[in-house]
Amino acid sequence: MAKEIFMPKLSSTMQVGTVLQWFKEEGDPVEVGEPLFEIMTDKINIEVESYEDGVLLKRYFEEDDEVPINHVVGYIGEEGEEVPDLPPGESGVSSKPVSTETPNPQPEAELSDQPSEEPEKVRATPAARRVAREREVHLTEVEGSGPKGRIHQADVERFAPTATASATSGVTPLAEKVAVAEGMDLQEVEGSGPRGKVYRADVEKARQPAAQPVPPAKRVKMAGIRKAVADRMLHSKTTAPHVTLNCDIDMAEVVAMRKQLLGPIEKQTGYRLSYTEIILKATAHALKRHPNINISLEGNEIIQHDAINIGMAVALEDGLLVPVIKDADRKGLVELTVACKTAGQAAKDNKLKPDEMSGGTFTVSNLGMYAVDTFNPVINQPESAILGIGRIHEKPVGLNGQIVLRPMMGVGLSFDHRVIDGAPAAAFLTDLKAALENPFELLM
Amino acid sequence: MRELTYLEAVREAMSQEMRANEDVFVLGEDIGVYGGAFGVTRGMIEEFGPERIRNTPISEAAISGTAVGAALTGMRPIVELQFSDFMTIAMDNMVNQAAKIRYMYGGKGKVPMVLRTPAGSGTGAAAQHSQSLEAWMAHIPGLKVVQPSTAYDAKGLLKAAIDDDNPVIFYEHKLCYPKKSDVPEEAYSIPLGKADIKKQGSDVTIVATAIMVHKSLEAAEELQKEGIEVEVIDPRTLVPLDIETIVQSVKKTGRLVVVHEAVKRGGFGGEIASLIAESEAFDYLDAPIKRLGGKAVPIPYNPELEKAAVPVVADIVTAVKETLNRL
């Protein structure tokens, strides 16, 4: 009896996985535990291991194919067994975890009273589906206004208003006449008038052949981590009203402290202490005093986290990952240095496991190694605030009636104004500044 | 233009056809001196005499059999059945003979007859005299089925039915009889298979038949106060059915409510809903298709229960709002 190979679900937000590579050809023998193929999902790459002994009978998807979770990716069975030519449709929850690496194997069946984690089939009217096809909208992203969330045509239209106004309203009669006479498609004409109204001049301009052929550009399908980042940033920026508070922090004391600790910490751990770890420490210290910043919004409930788990944004070639330093408030600078350095390396090597990237309650994003004075970061949801760090450089500041040069660092604290107001955020930032300007506070 | 009631329009259509064509005659129970169970043929015996306004024994089998035979031999009979419920007794002649003869004789014989019959509830006539059984007839290949809702339509459609060389079942809703509309004096014909848009609208399409056309128009008026523009379509004939007009309307509105008095289960509304689901209008549907029909009970004698057995204006209003998620 041939057994299905399913696309595993590796996190609560995972909807699809992208096949990166197969380690087996059709017809190859496979043993339990052998890696079958590698997938990219939700910001990680992971090898999916075989759960069966047998022969790989069928591969339905190849490199770069996106496969929804719990879809059949292939079959393993005995040589010569018949399997369908086309992948069967979406199965229910597979009756066993596919990959031994699945971090949280879902207990099945007995949880029938729990809301299923399966993505629901989209409820949408035929008209909504037609308009979604025309406007290339994914219905999964559209909120339905109908009963049980049914998506209606108007919901799709609200989600994706047409770029061009309707041909009749956005075109002058004269422009239409000219376009008809010339046999031109008005959809192709860019209007220069209000709301893109097309005038005769626009039609005539569009008639001119383009001056030069545009050199071909390389096109890369937005997928995997790039798409994950894109989706999450867009979601954050469009659902959370961002407010950013900026301030300059005098880092003279931190610079001195780092100088003193650099040697001993390197000797003990083999890693060099960087400003990131000190900033993390100070952030955790300030968060402990301001639990009202260490929160998440889930549905209509605000979760006040006990743990202080700080995410650390790490840039990659093609995107960005945020490993989470758990219980940052309970770690000293030695532990933090080790944790940050190993997490950073794992991120760069794409070796982070899902649980090393989840559970964050606040994020720090450091661009201090670049010529950036300060910036407004985008909140890493479901967290409610994020700290963006600029470079440390000497600036003239007023001190005791004198203008002096001090190593200043610009920071931006973005917060979700749905759950955090300006004053508490400002109080948190003020305490953070105080902790960095008097780093001995961190010993308290 | 002068106004006629629906009942007078039916009488006028018959009289004009009888004057124009010697072959047309009417047969039925009590249609002579008494003028018919509802008074449709009142006065016709004086003009046309008992040969052409023929009183018959109380036997729908005999009446319908006589008509099929007369039609086969070249006459154009119009049968009046007192109540459409008695179609059960005429069933063999209509379904097994009239509907099939032209086909089975390879076109060598034809059955140009009309069977007129009052249908529907609302007059306290109880379970055996109040049914709407048009779906039975629409199911039979070889029979045409007509259901006018207004005086104007009744006159024009009856002329077309009499002129048709095939058997036509012509349902007259009892509650439509007193309804008045402008009716031209001259004879005119409304082709079978042509729906009529009784009211234009953009938000939802209602397809309704017979008395439900009037109830739907009332509902549309009520809904208009809330800014809901209903389009009301009367197919007027179920066979042949002008599905194209309905398709175009649903493509425009994206929503369909079908209303008839006949029991919803197995009613003709199911056919209309299915045709739309199979048509190019499918991709324009923005809500599930809704059907309103009678409850699956014999029509009660008690007037309050009788009202409750079939859709009323409030039901139509609710159904429309439901399809618009406006409840």
PDB file of C-alpha atoms in Angstrom, chain B residues 98-288:
ATOM      1  CA  ALA B  98     -52.237  15.263 -26.138  1.00  0.00           C
ATOM      2  CA  ALA B  99     -48.545  15.692 -25.358  1.00  0.00           C
ATOM      3  CA  LYS B 100     -47.375  12.756 -27.477  1.00  0.00           C
ATOM      4  CA  ILE B 101     -49.690  12.330 -30.448  1.00  0.00           C
ATOM      5  CA  ARG B 102     -47.926  14.731 -32.808  1.00  0.00           C
ATOM      6  CA  TYR B 103     -44.597  13.094 -32.028  1.00  0.00           C
ATOM      7  CA  MET B 104     -45.811   9.496 -32.244  1.00  0.00           C
ATOM      8  CA  TYR B 105     -47.610  10.034 -35.572  1.00  0.00           C
ATOM      9  CA  GLY B 106     -44.495  11.584 -37.057  1.00  0.00           C
ATOM     10  CA  GLY B 107     -46.152  14.981 -37.304  1.00  0.00           C
ATOM     11  CA  LYS B 108     -49.182  13.682 -39.246  1.00  0.00           C
ATOM     12  CA  GLY B 109     -51.617  14.662 -36.534  1.00  0.00           C
ATOM     13  CA  LYS B 110     -51.582  17.608 -34.201  1.00  0.00           C
ATOM     14  CA  VAL B 111     -53.444  18.668 -31.083  1.00  0.00           C
ATOM     15  CA  PRO B 112     -54.101  22.432 -31.188  1.00  0.00           C
ATOM     16  CA  MET B 113     -55.979  22.786 -27.919  1.00  0.00           C
ATOM     17  CA  VAL B 114     -55.865  25.018 -24.873  1.00  0.00           C
ATOM     18  CA  LEU B 115     -56.755  23.834 -21.398  1.00  0.00           C
ATOM     19  CA  ARG B 116     -57.611  26.854 -19.246  1.00  0.00           C
ATOM     20  CA  THR B 117     -57.899  26.360 -15.538  1.00  0.00           C
ATOM     21  CA  PRO B 118     -58.012  28.498 -12.367  1.00  0.00           C
ATOM     22  CA  ALA B 119     -55.245  27.662  -9.914  1.00  0.00           C
ATOM     23  CA  GLY B 120     -53.843  28.734  -6.596  1.00  0.00           C
ATOM     24  CA  SER B 121     -55.029  29.451  -3.080  1.00  0.00           C
ATOM     25  CA  GLY B 122     -56.383  32.490  -1.291  1.00  0.00           C
ATOM     26  CA  THR B 123     -60.130  32.016  -1.747  1.00  0.00           C
ATOM     27  CA  GLY B 124     -60.894  29.586   1.083  1.00  0.00           C
ATOM     28  CA  ALA B 125     -61.441  26.746  -1.379  1.00  0.00           C
ATOM     29  CA  ALA B 126     -59.422  24.295   0.744  1.00  0.00           C
ATOM     30  CA  ALA B 127     -56.990  21.548  -0.126  1.00  0.00           C
ATOM     31  CA  GLN B 128     -58.631  20.014  -3.205  1.00  0.00           C
ATOM     32  CA  HIS B 129     -59.433  23.292  -4.986  1.00  0.00           C
ATOM     33  CA  SER B 130     -56.376  25.468  -4.285  1.00  0.00           C
ATOM     34  CA  GLN B 131     -53.249  23.771  -5.584  1.00  0.00           C
ATOM     35  CA  SER B 132     -50.610  25.061  -7.970  1.00  0.00           C
ATOM     36  CA  LEU B 133     -49.549  22.039 -10.005  1.00  0.00           C
ATOM     37  CA  GLU B 134     -47.911  23.725 -12.989  1.00  0.00           C
ATOM     38  CA  ALA B 135     -44.580  21.952 -12.376  1.00  0.00           C
ATOM     39  CA  TRP B 136     -46.259  18.615 -13.193  1.00  0.00           C
ATOM     40  CA  MET B 137     -47.147  19.885 -16.634  1.00  0.00           C
ATOM     41  CA  ALA B 138     -43.859  21.673 -17.247  1.00  0.00           C
ATOM     42  CA  HIS B 139     -42.188  18.308 -16.745  1.00  0.00           C
ATOM     43  CA  ILE B 140     -43.964  16.764 -19.749  1.00  0.00           C
ATOM     44  CA  PRO B 141     -42.342  17.184 -23.179  1.00  0.00           C
ATOM     45  CA  GLY B 142     -45.024  18.170 -25.651  1.00  0.00           C
ATOM     46  CA  LEU B 143     -47.035  20.454 -23.403  1.00  0.00           C
ATOM     47  CA  LYS B 144     -46.659  24.203 -23.234  1.00  0.00           C
ATOM     48  CA  VAL B 145     -47.352  25.902 -19.917  1.00  0.00           C
ATOM     49  CA  VAL B 146     -48.540  29.485 -19.524  1.00  0.00           C
ATOM     50  CA  GLN B 147     -49.035  31.464 -16.288  1.00  0.00           C
ATOM     51  CA  PRO B 148     -50.064  35.072 -16.889  1.00  0.00           C
ATOM     52  CA  SER B 149     -50.091  37.547 -14.003  1.00  0.00           C
ATOM     53  CA  THR B 150     -51.799  40.603 -15.546  1.00  0.00           C
ATOM     54  CA  ALA B 151     -54.867  41.324 -17.661  1.00  0.00           C
ATOM     55  CA  TYR B 152     -52.732  42.595 -20.526  1.00  0.00           C
ATOM     56  CA  ASP B 153     -50.580  39.474 -20.528  1.00  0.00           C
ATOM     57  CA  ALA B 154     -53.574  37.164 -20.127  1.00  0.00           C
ATOM     58  CA  LYS B 155     -55.282  38.476 -23.277  1.00  0.00           C
ATOM     59  CA  GLY B 156     -52.166  38.414 -25.457  1.00  0.00           C
ATOM     60  CA  LEU B 157     -50.915  35.057 -24.205  1.00  0.00           C
ATOM     61  CA  LEU B 158     -54.316  33.386 -24.549  1.00  0.00           C
ATOM     62  CA  LYS B 159     -54.488  34.445 -28.196  1.00  0.00           C
ATOM     63  CA  ALA B 160     -51.001  33.015 -28.742  1.00  0.00           C
ATOM     64  CA  ALA B 161     -52.044  29.801 -26.960  1.00  0.00           C
ATOM     65  CA  ILE B 162     -55.181  29.392 -29.109  1.00  0.00           C
ATOM     66  CA  ASP B 163     -53.149  30.062 -32.258  1.00  0.00           C
ATOM     67  CA  ASP B 164     -50.533  27.504 -31.248  1.00  0.00           C
ATOM     68  CA  ASP B 165     -50.758  24.111 -32.970  1.00  0.00           C
ATOM     69  CA  ASN B 166     -49.759  22.268 -29.807  1.00  0.00           C
ATOM     70  CA  PRO B 167     -51.536  21.585 -26.514  1.00  0.00           C
ATOM     71  CA  VAL B 168     -51.148  24.498 -24.079  1.00  0.00           C
ATOM     72  CA  ILE B 169     -52.020  24.433 -20.386  1.00  0.00           C
ATOM     73  CA  PHE B 170     -53.153  27.913 -19.408  1.00  0.00           C
ATOM     74  CA  TYR B 171     -53.134  28.597 -15.654  1.00  0.00           C
ATOM     75  CA  GLU B 172     -55.255  31.500 -14.369  1.00  0.00           C
ATOM     76  CA  HIS B 173     -54.578  32.413 -10.764  1.00  0.00           C
ATOM     77  CA  LYS B 174     -57.877  32.989  -8.948  1.00  0.00           C
ATOM     78  CA  LEU B 175     -56.528  36.035  -7.079  1.00  0.00           C
ATOM     79  CA  CYS B 176     -55.434  37.582 -10.385  1.00  0.00           C
ATOM     80  CA  TYR B 177     -59.000  37.548 -11.810  1.00  0.00           C
ATOM     81  CA  PRO B 178     -60.032  40.918 -10.308  1.00  0.00           C
ATOM     82  CA  LYS B 179     -56.680  42.630 -11.054  1.00  0.00           C
ATOM     83  CA  LYS B 180     -57.005  45.422 -13.595  1.00  0.00           C
ATOM     84  CA  SER B 181     -54.646  46.750 -16.189  1.00  0.00           C
ATOM     85  CA  ASP B 182     -54.749  48.648 -19.477  1.00  0.00           C
ATOM     86  CA  VAL B 183     -55.826  46.293 -22.256  1.00  0.00           C
ATOM     87  CA  PRO B 184     -56.071  47.338 -25.916  1.00  0.00           C
ATOM     88  CA  GLU B 185     -59.403  46.613 -27.604  1.00  0.00           C
ATOM     89  CA  GLU B 186     -57.953  45.035 -30.725  1.00  0.00           C
ATOM     90  CA  ALA B 187     -56.686  41.477 -30.693  1.00  0.00           C
ATOM     91  CA  TYR B 188     -52.962  41.127 -30.058  1.00  0.00           C
ATOM     92  CA  SER B 189     -50.644  38.264 -29.384  1.00  0.00           C
ATOM     93  CA  ILE B 190     -47.783  37.924 -26.905  1.00  0.00           C
ATOM     94  CA  PRO B 191     -45.376  35.243 -28.105  1.00  0.00           C
ATOM     95  CA  LEU B 192     -44.948  32.246 -25.814  1.00  0.00           C
ATOM     96  CA  GLY B 193     -41.425  32.073 -24.395  1.00  0.00           C
ATOM     97  CA  LYS B 194     -40.898  35.753 -23.814  1.00  0.00           C
ATOM     98  CA  ALA B 195     -40.424  36.936 -20.240  1.00  0.00           C
ATOM     99  CA  ASP B 196     -41.450  40.398 -19.118  1.00  0.00           C
ATOM    100  CA  ILE B 197     -39.432  42.626 -16.818  1.00  0.00           C
ATOM    101  CA  LYS B 198     -42.183  44.027 -14.617  1.00  0.00           C
ATOM    102  CA  LYS B 199     -39.817  46.350 -12.781  1.00  0.00           C
ATOM    103  CA  GLN B 200     -36.230  47.324 -13.497  1.00  0.00           C
ATOM    104  CA  GLY B 201     -33.676  47.185 -10.708  1.00  0.00           C
ATOM    105  CA  SER B 202     -29.987  46.676 -10.125  1.00  0.00           C
ATOM    106  CA  ASP B 203     -29.548  44.992  -6.736  1.00  0.00           C
ATOM    107  CA  VAL B 204     -31.383  41.691  -6.931  1.00  0.00           C
ATOM    108  CA  THR B 205     -33.472  39.770  -9.448  1.00  0.00           C
ATOM    109  CA  ILE B 206     -36.807  38.289  -8.427  1.00  0.00           C
ATOM    110  CA  VAL B 207     -38.359  35.767 -10.785  1.00  0.00           C
ATOM    111  CA  ALA B 208     -41.991  35.322  -9.852  1.00  0.00           C
ATOM    112  CA  THR B 209     -45.081  33.814 -11.414  1.00  0.00           C
ATOM    113  CA  ALA B 210     -48.812  34.475 -11.257  1.00  0.00           C
ATOM    114  CA  ILE B 211     -49.976  36.144  -8.020  1.00  0.00           C
ATOM    115  CA  MET B 212     -46.411  36.188  -6.715  1.00  0.00           C
ATOM    116  CA  VAL B 213     -45.537  38.769  -9.379  1.00  0.00           C
ATOM    117  CA  HIS B 214     -47.888  41.177  -7.613  1.00  0.00           C
ATOM    118  CA  LYS B 215     -46.571  40.277  -4.173  1.00  0.00           C
ATOM    119  CA  SER B 216     -43.006  40.721  -5.422  1.00  0.00           C
ATOM    120  CA  LEU B 217     -43.824  44.153  -6.828  1.00  0.00           C
ATOM    121  CA  GLU B 218     -45.255  45.112  -3.424  1.00  0.00           C
ATOM    122  CA  ALA B 219     -42.126  43.811  -1.757  1.00  0.00           C
ATOM    123  CA  ALA B 220     -39.993  45.736  -4.256  1.00  0.00           C
ATOM    124  CA  GLU B 221     -41.819  48.918  -3.371  1.00  0.00           C
ATOM    125  CA  GLU B 222     -41.173  48.343   0.310  1.00  0.00           C
ATOM    126  CA  LEU B 223     -37.511  47.552  -0.316  1.00  0.00           C
ATOM    127  CA  GLN B 224     -37.120  50.667  -2.404  1.00  0.00           C
ATOM    128  CA  LYS B 225     -37.726  52.730   0.733  1.00  0.00           C
ATOM    129  CA  GLU B 226     -34.531  51.209   2.074  1.00  0.00           C
ATOM    130  CA  GLY B 227     -32.653  51.950  -1.110  1.00  0.00           C
ATOM    131  CA  ILE B 228     -32.800  48.382  -2.455  1.00  0.00           C
ATOM    132  CA  GLU B 229     -33.545  48.282  -6.176  1.00  0.00           C
ATOM    133  CA  VAL B 230     -35.269  45.040  -7.088  1.00  0.00           C
ATOM    134  CA  GLU B 231     -35.752  43.782 -10.638  1.00  0.00           C
ATOM    135  CA  VAL B 232     -38.928  41.750 -11.009  1.00  0.00           C
ATOM    136  CA  ILE B 233     -39.169  39.320 -13.908  1.00  0.00           C
ATOM    137  CA  ASP B 234     -42.307  37.413 -14.861  1.00  0.00           C
ATOM    138  CA  PRO B 235     -41.426  34.548 -17.188  1.00  0.00           C
ATOM    139  CA  ARG B 236     -45.117  34.423 -18.185  1.00  0.00           C
ATOM    140  CA  THR B 237     -44.599  31.026 -19.787  1.00  0.00           C
ATOM    141  CA  LEU B 238     -42.743  28.155 -18.118  1.00  0.00           C
ATOM    142  CA  VAL B 239     -42.609  26.136 -21.338  1.00  0.00           C
ATOM    143  CA  PRO B 240     -41.074  27.561 -23.443  1.00  0.00           C
ATOM    144  CA  LEU B 241     -38.982  29.443 -20.857  1.00  0.00           C
ATOM    145  CA  ASP B 242     -37.161  32.661 -21.661  1.00  0.00           C
ATOM    146  CA  ILE B 243     -34.117  31.868 -19.538  1.00  0.00           C
ATOM    147  CA  GLU B 244     -31.967  34.373 -21.444  1.00  0.00           C
ATOM    148  CA  THR B 245     -33.775  37.380 -19.969  1.00  0.00           C
ATOM    149  CA  ILE B 246     -33.226  35.959 -16.488  1.00  0.00           C
ATOM    150  CA  VAL B 247     -29.557  35.205 -17.210  1.00  0.00           C
ATOM    151  CA  GLN B 248     -28.942  38.774 -18.353  1.00  0.00           C
ATOM    152  CA  SER B 249     -30.714  40.155 -15.302  1.00  0.00           C
ATOM    153  CA  VAL B 250     -28.746  37.967 -12.881  1.00  0.00           C
ATOM    154  CA  LYS B 251     -25.513  38.954 -14.621  1.00  0.00           C
ATOM    155  CA  LYS B 252     -26.497  42.527 -13.842  1.00  0.00           C
ATOM    156  CA  THR B 253     -27.666  42.087 -10.251  1.00  0.00           C
ATOM    157  CA  GLY B 254     -25.626  39.077  -9.080  1.00  0.00           C
ATOM    158  CA  ARG B 255     -28.524  37.861  -6.961  1.00  0.00           C
ATOM    159  CA  LEU B 256     -31.569  35.716  -7.619  1.00  0.00           C
ATOM    160  CA  VAL B 257     -34.720  35.047  -5.635  1.00  0.00           C
ATOM    161  CA  VAL B 258     -37.328  32.776  -7.211  1.00  0.00           C
ATOM    162  CA  VAL B 259     -40.872  33.024  -5.877  1.00  0.00           C
ATOM    163  CA  HIS B 260     -43.861  30.873  -6.643  1.00  0.00           C
ATOM    164  CA  GLU B 261     -46.927  29.788  -4.748  1.00  0.00           C
ATOM    165  CA  ALA B 262     -46.535  26.116  -5.649  1.00  0.00           C
ATOM    166  CA  VAL B 263     -44.963  23.898  -3.011  1.00  0.00           C
ATOM    167  CA  LYS B 264     -41.247  24.658  -2.958  1.00  0.00           C
ATOM    168  CA  ARG B 265     -40.223  21.001  -3.010  1.00  0.00           C
ATOM    169  CA  GLY B 266     -40.067  19.951  -6.639  1.00  0.00           C
ATOM    170  CA  GLY B 267     -41.489  23.289  -7.746  1.00  0.00           C
ATOM    171  CA  PHE B 268     -40.521  25.018 -10.960  1.00  0.00           C
ATOM    172  CA  GLY B 269     -38.317  27.431  -9.006  1.00  0.00           C
ATOM    173  CA  GLY B 270     -35.813  24.621  -8.689  1.00  0.00           C
ATOM    174  CA  GLU B 271     -35.620  24.454 -12.488  1.00  0.00           C
ATOM    175  CA  ILE B 272     -34.985  28.177 -12.799  1.00  0.00           C
ATOM    176  CA  ALA B 273     -32.364  28.092 -10.030  1.00  0.00           C
ATOM    177  CA  SER B 274     -30.610  25.163 -11.709  1.00  0.00           C
ATOM    178  CA  LEU B 275     -30.649  26.754 -15.144  1.00  0.00           C
ATOM    179  CA  ILE B 276     -29.047  29.869 -13.697  1.00  0.00           C
ATOM    180  CA  ALA B 277     -26.449  27.822 -11.812  1.00  0.00           C
ATOM    181  CA  GLU B 278     -25.597  26.101 -15.125  1.00  0.00           C
ATOM    182  CA  SER B 279     -25.574  29.314 -17.135  1.00  0.00           C
ATOM    183  CA  GLU B 280     -22.981  31.981 -17.788  1.00  0.00           C
ATOM    184  CA  ALA B 281     -24.648  33.936 -14.976  1.00  0.00           C
ATOM    185  CA  PHE B 282     -23.006  31.575 -12.473  1.00  0.00           C
ATOM    186  CA  ASP B 283     -19.816  33.602 -12.406  1.00  0.00           C
ATOM    187  CA  TYR B 284     -21.838  36.684 -11.569  1.00  0.00           C
ATOM    188  CA  LEU B 285     -23.743  35.234  -8.623  1.00  0.00           C
ATOM    189  CA  ASP B 286     -22.817  37.129  -5.491  1.00  0.00           C
ATOM    190  CA  ALA B 287     -25.102  35.270  -3.132  1.00  0.00           C
ATOM    191  CA  PRO B 288     -26.708  31.857  -2.964  1.00  0.00           C
TER     192      PRO B 288
END
